[in-house]
Coordinates of C-alpha atoms in Angstrom, one line a residue:
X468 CA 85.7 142.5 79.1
X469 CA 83.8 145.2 77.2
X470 CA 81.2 147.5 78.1
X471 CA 78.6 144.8 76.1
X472 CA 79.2 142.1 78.4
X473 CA 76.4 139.4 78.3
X474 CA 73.9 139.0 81.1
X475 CA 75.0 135.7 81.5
X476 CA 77.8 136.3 83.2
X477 CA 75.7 136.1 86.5
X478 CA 76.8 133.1 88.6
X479 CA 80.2 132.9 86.7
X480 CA 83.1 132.6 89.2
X481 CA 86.0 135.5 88.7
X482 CA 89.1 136.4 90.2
X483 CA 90.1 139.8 91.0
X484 CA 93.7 140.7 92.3
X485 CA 94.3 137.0 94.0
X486 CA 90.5 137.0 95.3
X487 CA 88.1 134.8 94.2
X488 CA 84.5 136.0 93.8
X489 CA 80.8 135.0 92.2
X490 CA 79.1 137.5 90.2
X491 CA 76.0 138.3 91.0
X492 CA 74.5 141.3 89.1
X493 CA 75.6 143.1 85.5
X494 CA 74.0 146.3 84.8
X495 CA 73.9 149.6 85.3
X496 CA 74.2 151.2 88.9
X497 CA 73.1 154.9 88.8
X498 CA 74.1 157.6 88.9
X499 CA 77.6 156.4 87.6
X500 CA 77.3 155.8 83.6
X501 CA 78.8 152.5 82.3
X502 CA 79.0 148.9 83.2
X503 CA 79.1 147.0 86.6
X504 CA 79.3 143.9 87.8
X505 CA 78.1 143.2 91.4
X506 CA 80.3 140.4 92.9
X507 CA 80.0 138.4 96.2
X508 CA 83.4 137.6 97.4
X509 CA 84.4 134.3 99.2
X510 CA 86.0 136.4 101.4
X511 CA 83.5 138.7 103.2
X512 CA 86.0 140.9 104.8
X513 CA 87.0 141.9 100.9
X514 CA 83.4 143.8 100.5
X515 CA 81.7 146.7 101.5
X516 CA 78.1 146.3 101.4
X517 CA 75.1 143.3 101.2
X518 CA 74.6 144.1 97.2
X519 CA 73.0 147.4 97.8
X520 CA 73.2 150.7 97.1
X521 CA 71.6 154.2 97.9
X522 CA 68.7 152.2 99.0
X523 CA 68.3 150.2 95.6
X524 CA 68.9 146.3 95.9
X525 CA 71.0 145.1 92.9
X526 CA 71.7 141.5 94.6
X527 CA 72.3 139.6 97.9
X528 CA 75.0 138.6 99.8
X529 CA 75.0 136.0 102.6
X530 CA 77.1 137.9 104.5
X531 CA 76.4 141.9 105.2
X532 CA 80.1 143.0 103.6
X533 CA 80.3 140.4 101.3
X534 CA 79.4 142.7 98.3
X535 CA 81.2 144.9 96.0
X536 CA 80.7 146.6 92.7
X537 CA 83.5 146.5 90.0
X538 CA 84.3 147.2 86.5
X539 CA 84.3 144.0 84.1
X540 CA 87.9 145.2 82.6
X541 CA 89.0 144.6 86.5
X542 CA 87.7 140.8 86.6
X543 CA 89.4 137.6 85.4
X544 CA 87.1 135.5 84.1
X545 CA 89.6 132.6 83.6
X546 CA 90.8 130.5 80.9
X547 CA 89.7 127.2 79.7
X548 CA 91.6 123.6 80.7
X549 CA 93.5 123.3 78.0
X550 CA 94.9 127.1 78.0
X551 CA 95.7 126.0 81.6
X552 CA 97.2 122.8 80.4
X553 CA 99.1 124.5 77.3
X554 CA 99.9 127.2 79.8
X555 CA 101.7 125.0 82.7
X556 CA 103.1 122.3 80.8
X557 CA 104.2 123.1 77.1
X558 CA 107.9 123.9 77.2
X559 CA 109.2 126.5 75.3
X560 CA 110.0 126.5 71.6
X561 CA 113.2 125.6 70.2
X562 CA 115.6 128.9 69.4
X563 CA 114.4 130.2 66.1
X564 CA 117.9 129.2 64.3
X565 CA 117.5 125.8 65.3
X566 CA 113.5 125.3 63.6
X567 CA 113.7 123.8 60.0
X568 CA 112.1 123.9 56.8
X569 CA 109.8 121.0 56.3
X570 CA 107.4 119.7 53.3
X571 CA 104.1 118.2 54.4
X572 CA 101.2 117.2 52.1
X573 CA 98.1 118.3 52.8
X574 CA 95.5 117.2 50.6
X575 CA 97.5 116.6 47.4
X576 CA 99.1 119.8 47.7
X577 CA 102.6 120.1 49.5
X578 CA 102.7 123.1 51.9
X579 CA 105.9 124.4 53.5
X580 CA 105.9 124.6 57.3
X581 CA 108.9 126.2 59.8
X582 CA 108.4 124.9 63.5
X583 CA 106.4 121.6 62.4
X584 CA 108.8 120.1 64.6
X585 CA 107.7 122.2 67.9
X586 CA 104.4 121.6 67.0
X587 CA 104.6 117.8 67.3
X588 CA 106.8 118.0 70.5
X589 CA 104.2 119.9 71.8
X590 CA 101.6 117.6 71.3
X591 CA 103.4 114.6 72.4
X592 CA 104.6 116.3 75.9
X593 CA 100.4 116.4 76.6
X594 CA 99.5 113.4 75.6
X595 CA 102.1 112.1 77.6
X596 CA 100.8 113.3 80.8
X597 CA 99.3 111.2 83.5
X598 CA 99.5 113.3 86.6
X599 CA 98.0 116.9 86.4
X600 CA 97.9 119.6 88.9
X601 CA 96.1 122.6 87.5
X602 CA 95.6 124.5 91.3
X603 CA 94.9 128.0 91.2
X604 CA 95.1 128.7 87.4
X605 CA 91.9 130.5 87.0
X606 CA 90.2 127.3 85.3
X607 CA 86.5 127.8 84.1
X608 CA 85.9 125.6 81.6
X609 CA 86.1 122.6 79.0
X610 CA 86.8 124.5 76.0
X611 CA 85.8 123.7 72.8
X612 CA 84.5 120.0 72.8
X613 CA 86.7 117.2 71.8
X614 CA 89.8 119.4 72.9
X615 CA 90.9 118.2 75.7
X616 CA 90.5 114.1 74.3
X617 CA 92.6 114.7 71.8
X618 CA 95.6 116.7 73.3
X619 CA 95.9 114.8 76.4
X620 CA 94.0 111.3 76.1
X621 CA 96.2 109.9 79.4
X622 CA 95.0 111.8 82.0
X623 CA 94.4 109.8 85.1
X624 CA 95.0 112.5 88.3
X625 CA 93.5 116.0 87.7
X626 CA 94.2 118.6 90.6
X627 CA 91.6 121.4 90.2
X628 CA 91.1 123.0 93.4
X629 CA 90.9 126.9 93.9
X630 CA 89.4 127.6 90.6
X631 CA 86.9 128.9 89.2
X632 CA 84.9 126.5 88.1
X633 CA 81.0 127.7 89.1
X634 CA 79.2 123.9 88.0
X635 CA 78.9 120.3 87.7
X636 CA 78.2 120.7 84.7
X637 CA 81.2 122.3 83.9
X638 CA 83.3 119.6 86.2
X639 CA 81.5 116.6 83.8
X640 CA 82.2 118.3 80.4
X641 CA 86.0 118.2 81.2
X642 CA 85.5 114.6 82.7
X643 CA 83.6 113.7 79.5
X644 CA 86.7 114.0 77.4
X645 CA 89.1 112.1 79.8
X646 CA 88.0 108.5 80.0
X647 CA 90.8 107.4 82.1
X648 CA 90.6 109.4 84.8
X649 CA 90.8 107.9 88.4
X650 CA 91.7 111.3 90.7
X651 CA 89.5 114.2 91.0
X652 CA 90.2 116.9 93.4
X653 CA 87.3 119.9 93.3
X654 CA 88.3 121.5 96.8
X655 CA 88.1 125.2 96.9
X656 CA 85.7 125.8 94.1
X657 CA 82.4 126.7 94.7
X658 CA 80.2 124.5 92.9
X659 CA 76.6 124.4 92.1
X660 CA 75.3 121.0 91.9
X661 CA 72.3 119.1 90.5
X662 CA 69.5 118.1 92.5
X663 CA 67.7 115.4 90.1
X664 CA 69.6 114.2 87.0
X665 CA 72.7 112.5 87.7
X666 CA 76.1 113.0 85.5
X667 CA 75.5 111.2 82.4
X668 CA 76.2 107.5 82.3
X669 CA 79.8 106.6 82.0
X670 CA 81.0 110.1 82.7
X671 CA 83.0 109.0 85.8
X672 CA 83.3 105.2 85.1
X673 CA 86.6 105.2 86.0
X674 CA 86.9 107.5 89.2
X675 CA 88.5 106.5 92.4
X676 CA 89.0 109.3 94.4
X677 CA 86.7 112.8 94.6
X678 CA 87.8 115.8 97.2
X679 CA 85.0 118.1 97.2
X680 CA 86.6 119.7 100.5
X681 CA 84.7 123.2 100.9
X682 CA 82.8 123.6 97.6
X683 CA 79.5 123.9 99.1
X684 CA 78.0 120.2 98.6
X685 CA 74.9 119.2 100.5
X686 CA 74.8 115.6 101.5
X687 CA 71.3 115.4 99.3
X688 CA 73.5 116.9 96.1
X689 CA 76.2 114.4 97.3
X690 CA 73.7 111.2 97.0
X691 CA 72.4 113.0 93.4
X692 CA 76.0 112.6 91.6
X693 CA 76.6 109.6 93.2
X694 CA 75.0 107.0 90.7
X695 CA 77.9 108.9 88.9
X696 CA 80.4 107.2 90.4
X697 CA 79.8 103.8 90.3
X698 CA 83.7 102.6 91.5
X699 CA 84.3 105.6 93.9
X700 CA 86.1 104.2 96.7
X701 CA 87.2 107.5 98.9
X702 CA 85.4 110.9 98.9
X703 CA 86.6 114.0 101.0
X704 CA 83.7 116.3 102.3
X705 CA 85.5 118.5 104.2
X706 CA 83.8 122.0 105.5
X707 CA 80.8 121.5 103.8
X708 CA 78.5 122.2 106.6
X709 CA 76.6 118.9 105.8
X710 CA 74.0 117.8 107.2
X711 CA 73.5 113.9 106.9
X712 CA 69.9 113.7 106.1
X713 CA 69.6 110.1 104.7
X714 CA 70.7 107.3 104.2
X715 CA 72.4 106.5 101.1
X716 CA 70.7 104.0 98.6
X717 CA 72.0 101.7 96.1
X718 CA 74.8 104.7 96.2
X719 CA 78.7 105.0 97.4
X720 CA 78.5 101.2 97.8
X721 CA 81.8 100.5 97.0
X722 CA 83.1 103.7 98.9
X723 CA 86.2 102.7 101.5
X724 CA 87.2 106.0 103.0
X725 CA 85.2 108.9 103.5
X726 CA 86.1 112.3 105.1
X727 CA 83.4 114.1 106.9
X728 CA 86.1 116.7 109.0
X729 CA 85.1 120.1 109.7
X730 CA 81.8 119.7 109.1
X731 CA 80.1 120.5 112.6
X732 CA 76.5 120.2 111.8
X733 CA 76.9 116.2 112.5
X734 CA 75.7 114.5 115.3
X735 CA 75.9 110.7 116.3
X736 CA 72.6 110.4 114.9
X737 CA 73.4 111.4 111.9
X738 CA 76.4 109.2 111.7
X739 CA 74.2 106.3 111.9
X740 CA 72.6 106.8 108.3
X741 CA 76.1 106.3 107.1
X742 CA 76.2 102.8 109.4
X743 CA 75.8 100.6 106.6
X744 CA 78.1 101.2 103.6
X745 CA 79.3 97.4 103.2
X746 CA 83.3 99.0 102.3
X747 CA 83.9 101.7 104.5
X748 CA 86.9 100.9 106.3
X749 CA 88.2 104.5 106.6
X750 CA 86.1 107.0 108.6
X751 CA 87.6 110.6 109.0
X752 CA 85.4 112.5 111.6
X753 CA 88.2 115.2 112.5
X754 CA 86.2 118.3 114.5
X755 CA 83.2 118.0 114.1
X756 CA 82.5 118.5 117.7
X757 CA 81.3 115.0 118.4
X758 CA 81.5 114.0 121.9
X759 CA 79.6 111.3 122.5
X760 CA 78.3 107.8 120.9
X761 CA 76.0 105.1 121.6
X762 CA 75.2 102.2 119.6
X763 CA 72.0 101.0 120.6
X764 CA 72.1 97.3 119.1
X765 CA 75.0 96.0 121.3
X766 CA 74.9 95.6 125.0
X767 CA 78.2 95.5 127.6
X768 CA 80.3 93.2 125.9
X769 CA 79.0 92.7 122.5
X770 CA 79.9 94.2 119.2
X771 CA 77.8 96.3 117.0
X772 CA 76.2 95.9 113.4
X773 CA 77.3 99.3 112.3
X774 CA 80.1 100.0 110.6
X775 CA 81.1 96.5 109.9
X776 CA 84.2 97.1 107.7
X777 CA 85.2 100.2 109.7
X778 CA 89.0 99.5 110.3
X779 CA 90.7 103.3 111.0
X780 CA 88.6 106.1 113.0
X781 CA 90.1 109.7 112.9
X782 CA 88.9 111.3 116.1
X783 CA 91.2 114.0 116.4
X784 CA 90.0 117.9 117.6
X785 CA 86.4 117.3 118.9
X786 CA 84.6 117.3 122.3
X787 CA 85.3 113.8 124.0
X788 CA 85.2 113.7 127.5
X789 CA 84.6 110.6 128.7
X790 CA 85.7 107.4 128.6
X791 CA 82.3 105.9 127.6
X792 CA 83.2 107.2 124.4
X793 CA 86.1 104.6 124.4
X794 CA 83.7 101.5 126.1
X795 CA 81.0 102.3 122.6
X796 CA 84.3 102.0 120.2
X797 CA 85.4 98.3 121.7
X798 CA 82.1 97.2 119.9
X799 CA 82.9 97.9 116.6
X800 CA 83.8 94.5 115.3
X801 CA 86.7 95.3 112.0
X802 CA 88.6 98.2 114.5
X803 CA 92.1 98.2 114.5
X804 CA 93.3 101.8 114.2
X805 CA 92.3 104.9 116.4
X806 CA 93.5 108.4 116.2
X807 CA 91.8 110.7 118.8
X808 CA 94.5 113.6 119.5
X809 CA 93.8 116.6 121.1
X810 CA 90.1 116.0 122.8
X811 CA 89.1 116.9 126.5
X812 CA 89.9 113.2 127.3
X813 CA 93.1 112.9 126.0
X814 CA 94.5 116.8 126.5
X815 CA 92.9 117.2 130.1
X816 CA 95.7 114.7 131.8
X817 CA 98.5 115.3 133.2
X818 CA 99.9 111.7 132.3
X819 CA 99.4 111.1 128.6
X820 CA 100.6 107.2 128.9
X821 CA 98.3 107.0 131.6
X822 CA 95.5 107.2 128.8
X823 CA 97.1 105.8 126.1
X824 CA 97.1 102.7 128.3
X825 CA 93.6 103.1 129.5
X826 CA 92.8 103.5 125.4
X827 CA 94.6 100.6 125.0
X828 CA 93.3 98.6 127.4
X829 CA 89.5 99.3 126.6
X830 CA 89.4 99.1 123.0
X831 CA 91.0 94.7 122.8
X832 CA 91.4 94.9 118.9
X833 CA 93.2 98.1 118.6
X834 CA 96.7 97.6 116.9
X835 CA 97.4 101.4 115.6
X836 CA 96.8 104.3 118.5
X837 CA 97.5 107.8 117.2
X838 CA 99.2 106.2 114.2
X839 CA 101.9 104.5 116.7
X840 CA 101.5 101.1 116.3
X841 CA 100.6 98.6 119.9
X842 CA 103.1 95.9 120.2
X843 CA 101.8 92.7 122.2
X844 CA 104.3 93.9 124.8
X845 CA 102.7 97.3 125.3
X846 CA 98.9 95.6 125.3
X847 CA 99.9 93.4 128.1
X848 CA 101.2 95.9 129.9
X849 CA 98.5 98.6 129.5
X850 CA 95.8 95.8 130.3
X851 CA 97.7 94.7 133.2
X852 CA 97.8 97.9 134.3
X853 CA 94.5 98.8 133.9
X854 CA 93.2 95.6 135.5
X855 CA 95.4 96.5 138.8
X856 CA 94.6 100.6 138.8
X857 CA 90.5 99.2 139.1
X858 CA 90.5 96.0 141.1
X859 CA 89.7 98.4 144.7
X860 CA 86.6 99.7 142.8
X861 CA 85.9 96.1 141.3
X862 CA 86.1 94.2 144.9
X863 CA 84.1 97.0 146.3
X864 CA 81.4 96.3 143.2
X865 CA 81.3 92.9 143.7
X866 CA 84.2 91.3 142.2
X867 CA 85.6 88.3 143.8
X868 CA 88.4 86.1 143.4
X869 CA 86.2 83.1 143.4
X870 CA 85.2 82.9 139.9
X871 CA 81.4 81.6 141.4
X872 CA 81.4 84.8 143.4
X873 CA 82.6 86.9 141.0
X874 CA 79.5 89.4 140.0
X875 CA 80.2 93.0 139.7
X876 CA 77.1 95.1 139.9
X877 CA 75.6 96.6 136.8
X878 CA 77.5 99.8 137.4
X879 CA 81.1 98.6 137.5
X880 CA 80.6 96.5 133.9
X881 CA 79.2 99.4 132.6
X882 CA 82.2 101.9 133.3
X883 CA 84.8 99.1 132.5
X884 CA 82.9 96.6 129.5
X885 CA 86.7 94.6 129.5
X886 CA 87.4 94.0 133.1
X887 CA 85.9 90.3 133.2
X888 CA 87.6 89.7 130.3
X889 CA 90.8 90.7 131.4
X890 CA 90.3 89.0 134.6
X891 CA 89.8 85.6 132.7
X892 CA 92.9 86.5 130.3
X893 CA 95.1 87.4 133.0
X894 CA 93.3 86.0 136.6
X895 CA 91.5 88.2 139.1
X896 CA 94.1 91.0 140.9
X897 CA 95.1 89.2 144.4
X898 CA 94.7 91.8 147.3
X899 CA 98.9 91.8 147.6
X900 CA 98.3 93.5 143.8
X901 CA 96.0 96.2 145.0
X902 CA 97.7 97.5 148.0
X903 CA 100.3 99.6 146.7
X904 CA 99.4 102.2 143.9
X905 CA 100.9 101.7 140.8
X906 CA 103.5 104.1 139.8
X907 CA 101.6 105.1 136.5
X908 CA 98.9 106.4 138.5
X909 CA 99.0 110.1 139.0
X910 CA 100.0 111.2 142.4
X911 CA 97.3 112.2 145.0
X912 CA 97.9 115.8 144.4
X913 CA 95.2 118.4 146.2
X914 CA 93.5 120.4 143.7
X915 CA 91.9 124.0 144.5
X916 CA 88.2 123.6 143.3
X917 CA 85.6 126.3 143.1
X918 CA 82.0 125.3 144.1
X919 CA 79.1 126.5 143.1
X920 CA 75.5 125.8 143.4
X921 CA 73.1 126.8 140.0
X922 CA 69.9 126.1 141.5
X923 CA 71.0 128.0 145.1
X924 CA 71.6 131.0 144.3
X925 CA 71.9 132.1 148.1
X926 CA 74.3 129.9 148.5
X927 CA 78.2 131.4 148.3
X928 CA 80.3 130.5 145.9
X929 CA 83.2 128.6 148.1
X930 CA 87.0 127.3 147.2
X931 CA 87.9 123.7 148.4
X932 CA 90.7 121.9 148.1
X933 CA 90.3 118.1 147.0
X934 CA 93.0 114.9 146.2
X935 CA 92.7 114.1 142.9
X936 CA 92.4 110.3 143.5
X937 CA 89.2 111.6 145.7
X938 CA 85.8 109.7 144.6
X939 CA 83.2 111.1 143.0
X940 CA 80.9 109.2 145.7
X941 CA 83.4 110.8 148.5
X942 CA 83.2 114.2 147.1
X943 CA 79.4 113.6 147.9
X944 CA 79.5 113.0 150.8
X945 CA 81.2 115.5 152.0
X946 CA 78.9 117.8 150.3
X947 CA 76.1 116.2 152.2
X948 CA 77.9 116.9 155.3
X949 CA 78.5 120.4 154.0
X950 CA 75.2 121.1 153.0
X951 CA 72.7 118.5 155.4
X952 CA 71.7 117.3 152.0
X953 CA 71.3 113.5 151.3
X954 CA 73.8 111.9 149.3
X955 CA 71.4 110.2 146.8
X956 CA 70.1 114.0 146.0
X957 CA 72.9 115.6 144.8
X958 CA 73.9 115.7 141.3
X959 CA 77.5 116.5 140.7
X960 CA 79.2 118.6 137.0
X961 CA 81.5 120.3 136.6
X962 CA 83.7 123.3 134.1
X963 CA 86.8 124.0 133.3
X964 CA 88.2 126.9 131.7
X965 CA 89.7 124.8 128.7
X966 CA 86.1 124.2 128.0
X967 CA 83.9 127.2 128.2
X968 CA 80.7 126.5 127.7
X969 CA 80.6 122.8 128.1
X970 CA 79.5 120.8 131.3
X971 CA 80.9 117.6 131.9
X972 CA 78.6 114.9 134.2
X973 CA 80.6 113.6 136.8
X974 CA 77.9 110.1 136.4
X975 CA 80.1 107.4 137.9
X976 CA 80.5 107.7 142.0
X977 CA 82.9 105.2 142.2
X978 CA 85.2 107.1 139.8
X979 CA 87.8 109.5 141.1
X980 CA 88.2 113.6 140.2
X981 CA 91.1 112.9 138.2
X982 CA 89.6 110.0 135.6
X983 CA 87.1 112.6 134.6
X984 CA 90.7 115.0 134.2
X985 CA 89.3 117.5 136.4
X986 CA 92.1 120.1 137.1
X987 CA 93.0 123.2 139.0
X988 CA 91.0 126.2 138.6
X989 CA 88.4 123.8 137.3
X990 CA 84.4 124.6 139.0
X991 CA 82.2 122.0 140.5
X992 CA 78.6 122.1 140.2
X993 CA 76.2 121.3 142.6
X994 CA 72.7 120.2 142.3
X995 CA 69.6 118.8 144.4

């Protein structure tokens, strides 16, 4: 770049040295002569400054060392797609001694050519590609129009991420000249979109699958460019920060599989705008800190309107705790495939199969747990299982043999949705079932508990050691013996190390210390 460098060079994506930045300012910074550009760099840690200097504002960063000033002959602007293209796919020449005269006409005159030969061997290996992967090669353009159409006409998979593309509009100009493309992936570039006109009719007629993973999308600018995708059927929105902030209208339709990971501005809430897309049968919700769900159409027992394709739900890295998480799930009516790896619920236990079964046996249509498929042999026994580990709590509830005595108070069905069900797939547990503890039920280890009282603060901080099999409703009561409190007054919680930060409700008194994984080390909280 020269020192006449245009002004429009502001917003243009660069790369500098393996770094990827946007530029921001061009101009002159006194009291240094010559040209500089003012760059913000994806990475703030590469900076030194917001976009100021000496007290003078040039430009603004989001982040306070996000800025930098550089010469333009240190910046890479890029190269256009089919540079890229030529660049990454066009074998080398022929040896010189093996290139050969030809005679082609031109017009009516004949011209002599040496090389023709490479030059149409060229041409044929791009128009011959299908598959194209084009990551990190400094793209920032179409190039001239018609270009890319008529070198490579076959393209059907593009692979564009960590460029440095800086539009839409540049991202439909290359899509313009590729009308059979059916892959799209954008990640890594940071994009701006439109907010009103769509991408021009036919533009992405044929697209199946867009990956917009951290380019900066808002879910409104995501709804925009949709009536651009009129067969779209799976979108990755990965670390976009995006908030869901409506629901989508005569828009991704005909979208299957959607990835909303890493994007931890979502809340259940949220999640319910999305609760309608007739075809989504994949949902990726992977750390977005969820940790809890309700749907409010279906009572105990029933199964929900939502979601009603919604076949595989990715769980994995978030914030659930408790098994009513699991209860809310059995209501979706199309699920058949779970994976919910490393959350409170699943880490906190000592016995892994112990919850796999639980999983199992509260969710009836799961087939696919963690992506390890449930054979009928494994169902029968987790359900089995489960329906012996809870009869105690379901005869104390109410449960009865006798199918006309058999009601279980309001509580019980809540905490286990499945157990009268199970009861009429398999009979009622006999009392010879319930006497001896299973042996896939943790041991009744003692576990050294701190206990604290938030709203007492006179009250010493004490160390108490409890079984883990221990009631929540027994844990009470001892505190009300501790503490001549009434039972029905106290309010039990509790932390754990694992988890700073977060509170878990310990809201189900006939549930023990260790269904709600509390560990050792871990701090109860008291309240009245």
């Amino acid at each position: 770049m020269n020192s006449t460098l245009s002004s429009d060079v502001v917003g243009r994506r660069v790369e500098v040295n393996g770094e990827h930045a946007t530029v921001r300012f061009s101009g002159i910074v006194p009291p240094v002569a010559g040209l500089w550009l003012g760059v913000e760099w994806d990475n703030p840690e590469r900076g030194k400054h917001d976009g100021s200097h000496e007290g003078t504002v040039y430009f603004k960063c989001r982040h306070p060392t996000a800025g930098s000033f550089i010469r333009p002959n240190k910046v890479n602007f890029g190269v256009d797609f089919l540079t890229a293209i030529k660049n990454r796919y066009v074998l080398e020449d022929e040896p010189k001694e093996e290139e050969t005269e030809q005679i082609v006409i031109i017009g009516n005159k004949p011209v002599e050519t040496i090389g023709f030969d490479s030059v149409i061997k060229q041409q044929s290996q791009l128009s011959k590609l299908q598959d194209v992967s084009l990551r990190n090669c400094a793209v920032n353009g179409a190039g001239d129009k018609g270009g890319i159409a008529k070198a490579c006409p076959n393209i059907r998979s593009i692979d564009l991420s960590k460029n440095l593309l800086s539009s839409w509009e540049e991202v439909t100009d290359i899509a313009n000249e590729l009308k059979h493309l059916e892959v799209l992936n954008l990640s890594e570039n940071k994009l701006t979109f439109p907010w009103s006109s769509p991408s021009p009719t036919g533009t992405f007629s044929t697209l199946k699958v867009l990956v917009l993973n951290r380019t900066g999308i808002t879910w409104a600018e995501v709804l925009c460019c949709a009536s651009g995708w009129p067969v779209l059927e799976k979108l990755y929105l990965e670390s976009n920060d995006i908030v869901i902030s409506e629901r989508p209208t005569d828009v991704l339709q005909t979208v299957k599989l959607l990835d909303l990971s890493s994007n931890q501005l979502i809340d259940e809430n949220q999640l319910f705008l999305i609760a309608y897309l007739p075809r989504l049968e994949q949902l990726i919700l992977s750390d977005i800190g969820i940790s809890s769900i309700h749907f409010p159409d279906a009572g105990i027992g029933c199964k929900t309107s939502m979601f009603p394709s919604l076949q595989y739900l990715v769980l994995n890295d978030n914030q659930i705790a408790q098994w009513s998480f699991m209860n809310e799930l059995d209501k979706l009516q199309s699920l058949h495939a779970l994976s919910c790896t490393r959350n409170p619920l699943t880490e906190g236990s000592k016995d892994a199969q112990t919850t796999r079964q639980f999983i199992i046996a509260k969710i009836g249509q799961l087939r696919t747990l963690n992506k390890c498929a449930i054979e009928p042999e494994e169902r029968r026994g987790a359900e089995l299982d489960y329906r012996k580990a809870f009869g105690n709590e379901w005869k104390k509830a109410g449960g009865h043999q006798d199918p006309e005595k058999n009601r279980p108070n309001e509580q019980f069905l809540a905490a286990h949705p499945r157990y009268q069900a199970l009861c009429l797939k398999y009979g009622a547990p006999e009392d010879g079932e319930l006497k001896t503890q299973q042996p896939f039920l943790l041991k009744n280890q003692l576990l050294t508990l701190k206990i604290k009282y938030p709203n007492q603060l006179d009250q010493k901080v004490i160390e108490k050691q409890l079984p883990e099999s221990m009631t929540v409703q027994k844990v009470k009561g001892l505190l009300s013996r501790l503490l001549k409190v009434p039972v029905s007054e106290l309010l039990l919680s509790y932390e754990s190390p694992k988890m700073p930060g977060k509170e878990i409700e310990l809201e189900n008194d006939l549930q023990s210390l260790q269904f709600y994984s509390v560990e050792n080390g871990d701090c109860l909280l008291v309240r009245w």
